[in-house]
């Protein structure tokens, strides 16, 4: 005998099954556009507009994501060089992210006949090593150009 929880869960599943698959990539694009508009008009370079990175606050070193919000703000002002100075890793990943999103949207309208190929673990490991390497190297004072804005991390 199905309980009330099972009936509610099946109603949710039935409701989600009626949503067109393209809703999810389009919703994500809308969310990203809204965030880009926010950082365009509410400058992340001004102190107090946004919280400080928790990693930076706790350790005094930059994480791989530090400077991402300022890089997006620079991109919304068409300042490519400024975006590169804030977070080089984000700029390196943007073409891949755009390609992945476009593929997701395309497959929502034209589902493939076969399941898409699964990425080889080697690529995932290389990406992980690349992100960790960037994280370490951007905190070395001799390589301060990788720090957000080219400013070395504050010493504690």
mmCIF file of C-alpha atoms in Angstrom:
data_model
loop_
_atom_site.group_PDB
_atom_site.id
_atom_site.type_symbol
_atom_site.label_atom_id
_atom_site.label_comp_id
_atom_site.label_asym_id
_atom_site.label_seq_id
_atom_site.Cartn_x
_atom_site.Cartn_y
_atom_site.Cartn_z
ATOM 1 C CA UNK A 1 0.000 0.000 0.000
ATOM 2 C CA UNK A 2 1.409 3.358 -1.040
ATOM 3 C CA UNK A 3 1.619 6.000 1.637
ATOM 4 C CA UNK A 4 1.031 9.747 1.254
ATOM 5 C CA UNK A 5 4.761 10.348 0.842
ATOM 6 C CA UNK A 6 4.926 7.962 -2.120
ATOM 7 C CA UNK A 7 1.947 9.655 -3.807
ATOM 8 C CA UNK A 8 3.472 13.107 -3.361
ATOM 9 C CA UNK A 9 6.789 11.890 -4.735
ATOM 10 C CA UNK A 10 5.101 10.339 -7.784
ATOM 11 C CA UNK A 11 3.211 13.615 -8.423
ATOM 12 C CA UNK A 12 6.516 15.511 -8.354
ATOM 13 C CA UNK A 13 8.085 13.041 -10.748
ATOM 14 C CA UNK A 14 5.108 13.246 -13.099
ATOM 15 C CA UNK A 15 5.298 17.039 -12.993
ATOM 16 C CA UNK A 16 9.020 17.056 -13.718
ATOM 17 C CA UNK A 17 8.536 14.618 -16.595
ATOM 18 C CA UNK A 18 6.157 17.116 -18.273
ATOM 19 C CA UNK A 19 8.805 19.863 -18.301
ATOM 20 C CA UNK A 20 10.605 20.169 -21.626
ATOM 21 C CA UNK A 21 14.319 19.287 -21.271
ATOM 22 C CA UNK A 22 15.334 22.650 -22.786
ATOM 23 C CA UNK A 23 13.934 24.465 -19.748
ATOM 24 C CA UNK A 24 17.000 23.589 -17.664
ATOM 25 C CA UNK A 25 19.751 25.010 -19.908
ATOM 26 C CA UNK A 26 17.609 28.062 -20.675
ATOM 27 C CA UNK A 27 16.950 28.604 -16.951
ATOM 28 C CA UNK A 28 20.670 28.316 -16.209
ATOM 29 C CA UNK A 29 21.425 30.860 -18.951
ATOM 30 C CA UNK A 30 18.839 33.215 -17.447
ATOM 31 C CA UNK A 31 20.366 32.806 -14.007
ATOM 32 C CA UNK A 32 23.865 33.460 -15.379
ATOM 33 C CA UNK A 33 22.627 36.509 -17.291
ATOM 34 C CA UNK A 34 20.959 37.845 -14.140
ATOM 35 C CA UNK A 35 24.175 37.360 -12.152
ATOM 36 C CA UNK A 36 26.208 39.081 -14.893
ATOM 37 C CA UNK A 37 23.799 42.036 -14.891
ATOM 38 C CA UNK A 38 24.089 42.258 -11.097
ATOM 39 C CA UNK A 39 27.891 42.382 -11.102
ATOM 40 C CA UNK A 40 27.794 44.823 -14.011
ATOM 41 C CA UNK A 41 25.812 47.353 -11.993
ATOM 42 C CA UNK A 42 26.946 46.509 -8.434
ATOM 43 C CA UNK A 43 30.730 46.722 -8.717
ATOM 44 C CA UNK A 44 32.573 43.869 -6.965
ATOM 45 C CA UNK A 45 35.710 46.044 -6.850
ATOM 46 C CA UNK A 46 34.061 48.328 -4.286
ATOM 47 C CA UNK A 47 34.571 47.072 -0.756
ATOM 48 C CA UNK A 48 31.419 46.012 1.060
ATOM 49 C CA UNK A 49 29.264 45.209 -1.988
ATOM 50 C CA UNK A 50 29.874 41.460 -1.727
ATOM 51 C CA UNK A 51 31.257 39.175 0.996
ATOM 52 C CA UNK A 52 34.951 38.299 1.017
ATOM 53 C CA UNK A 53 35.960 34.855 -0.233
ATOM 54 C CA UNK A 54 35.765 32.522 2.801
ATOM 55 C CA UNK A 55 38.993 30.760 1.787
ATOM 56 C CA UNK A 56 40.849 34.068 1.544
ATOM 57 C CA UNK A 57 39.412 35.198 4.881
ATOM 58 C CA UNK A 58 40.453 31.959 6.637
ATOM 59 C CA UNK A 59 43.851 31.295 5.081
ATOM 60 C CA UNK A 60 45.005 34.547 3.507
ATOM 61 C CA UNK A 61 45.646 32.751 0.197
ATOM 62 C CA UNK A 62 43.713 32.845 -3.061
ATOM 63 C CA UNK A 63 41.533 29.921 -4.130
ATOM 64 C CA UNK A 64 41.103 29.034 -7.834
ATOM 65 C CA UNK A 65 37.855 31.016 -7.895
ATOM 66 C CA UNK A 66 39.146 34.220 -6.307
ATOM 67 C CA UNK A 67 38.645 37.080 -8.736
ATOM 68 C CA UNK A 68 35.918 35.313 -10.726
ATOM 69 C CA UNK A 69 33.228 37.837 -9.849
ATOM 70 C CA UNK A 70 35.515 40.734 -10.758
ATOM 71 C CA UNK A 71 36.467 38.932 -13.996
ATOM 72 C CA UNK A 72 32.793 38.583 -14.930
ATOM 73 C CA UNK A 73 32.246 42.270 -14.106
ATOM 74 C CA UNK A 74 35.197 43.161 -16.353
ATOM 75 C CA UNK A 75 33.743 41.002 -19.143
ATOM 76 C CA UNK A 76 30.392 42.784 -18.890
ATOM 77 C CA UNK A 77 32.310 46.027 -19.486
ATOM 78 C CA UNK A 78 34.151 44.398 -22.468
ATOM 79 C CA UNK A 79 37.463 44.566 -20.579
ATOM 80 C CA UNK A 80 39.092 41.307 -21.683
ATOM 81 C CA UNK A 81 42.530 42.208 -20.296
ATOM 82 C CA UNK A 82 41.006 43.114 -16.913
ATOM 83 C CA UNK A 83 39.137 39.807 -16.846
ATOM 84 C CA UNK A 84 42.352 37.931 -17.653
ATOM 85 C CA UNK A 85 44.119 39.755 -14.807
ATOM 86 C CA UNK A 86 41.393 38.804 -12.327
ATOM 87 C CA UNK A 87 41.079 35.080 -13.072
ATOM 88 C CA UNK A 88 43.003 33.461 -15.900
ATOM 89 C CA UNK A 89 41.501 30.036 -15.153
ATOM 90 C CA UNK A 90 37.937 31.296 -15.668
ATOM 91 C CA UNK A 91 38.918 32.811 -19.000
ATOM 92 C CA UNK A 92 40.546 29.525 -20.038
ATOM 93 C CA UNK A 93 37.385 27.588 -19.117
ATOM 94 C CA UNK A 94 34.860 29.958 -20.745
ATOM 95 C CA UNK A 95 35.076 28.449 -24.251
ATOM 96 C CA UNK A 96 34.605 24.953 -22.795
ATOM 97 C CA UNK A 97 31.662 26.117 -20.662
ATOM 98 C CA UNK A 98 30.034 27.805 -23.670
ATOM 99 C CA UNK A 99 30.515 24.665 -25.774
ATOM 100 C CA UNK A 100 29.134 22.406 -23.009
ATOM 101 C CA UNK A 101 26.077 24.652 -22.531
ATOM 102 C CA UNK A 102 25.387 24.831 -26.282
ATOM 103 C CA UNK A 103 25.693 21.045 -26.547
ATOM 104 C CA UNK A 104 23.299 20.620 -23.613
ATOM 105 C CA UNK A 105 20.764 22.948 -25.244
ATOM 106 C CA UNK A 106 21.115 21.268 -28.649
ATOM 107 C CA UNK A 107 20.620 17.814 -27.122
ATOM 108 C CA UNK A 108 17.544 19.061 -25.275
ATOM 109 C CA UNK A 109 15.899 19.752 -28.628
ATOM 110 C CA UNK A 110 17.539 16.942 -30.624
ATOM 111 C CA UNK A 111 18.237 14.030 -28.252
ATOM 112 C CA UNK A 112 21.004 11.750 -29.497
ATOM 113 C CA UNK A 113 20.085 8.255 -30.597
ATOM 114 C CA UNK A 114 22.915 6.838 -28.493
ATOM 115 C CA UNK A 115 24.044 8.012 -25.074
ATOM 116 C CA UNK A 116 26.857 10.572 -25.269
ATOM 117 C CA UNK A 117 30.367 9.234 -24.703
ATOM 118 C CA UNK A 118 31.618 9.313 -21.143
ATOM 119 C CA UNK A 119 34.792 11.399 -20.723
ATOM 120 C CA UNK A 120 37.893 9.362 -20.052
ATOM 121 C CA UNK A 121 39.081 9.560 -16.445
ATOM 122 C CA UNK A 122 42.440 10.865 -17.670
ATOM 123 C CA UNK A 123 40.824 14.143 -18.788
ATOM 124 C CA UNK A 124 39.079 14.570 -15.464
ATOM 125 C CA UNK A 125 42.323 13.933 -13.589
ATOM 126 C CA UNK A 126 44.197 16.376 -15.830
ATOM 127 C CA UNK A 127 41.555 19.031 -15.171
ATOM 128 C CA UNK A 128 41.771 18.419 -11.414
ATOM 129 C CA UNK A 129 45.582 18.597 -11.476
ATOM 130 C CA UNK A 130 45.381 21.779 -13.565
ATOM 131 C CA UNK A 131 43.009 23.474 -11.119
ATOM 132 C CA UNK A 132 45.079 22.414 -8.094
ATOM 133 C CA UNK A 133 48.283 23.525 -9.836
ATOM 134 C CA UNK A 134 46.745 26.908 -10.632
ATOM 135 C CA UNK A 135 45.633 27.206 -7.000
ATOM 136 C CA UNK A 136 49.162 26.589 -5.720
ATOM 137 C CA UNK A 137 51.059 28.612 -8.309
ATOM 138 C CA UNK A 138 48.851 31.716 -8.060
ATOM 139 C CA UNK A 139 49.859 32.068 -4.385
ATOM 140 C CA UNK A 140 53.615 32.064 -5.047
ATOM 141 C CA UNK A 141 54.899 35.659 -4.774
ATOM 142 C CA UNK A 142 57.214 35.234 -7.791
ATOM 143 C CA UNK A 143 54.164 34.420 -9.941
ATOM 144 C CA UNK A 144 51.976 37.241 -8.630
ATOM 145 C CA UNK A 145 50.577 37.987 -12.086
ATOM 146 C CA UNK A 146 48.200 35.027 -11.542
ATOM 147 C CA UNK A 147 46.761 36.590 -8.379
ATOM 148 C CA UNK A 148 43.553 38.594 -8.839
ATOM 149 C CA UNK A 149 44.608 41.936 -10.263
ATOM 150 C CA UNK A 150 48.260 40.878 -10.088
ATOM 151 C CA UNK A 151 48.339 41.530 -6.355
ATOM 152 C CA UNK A 152 50.078 38.921 -4.159
ATOM 153 C CA UNK A 153 48.037 37.345 -1.364
ATOM 154 C CA UNK A 154 48.275 39.196 1.941
ATOM 155 C CA UNK A 155 50.680 37.646 4.425
ATOM 156 C CA UNK A 156 49.117 36.683 7.744
#
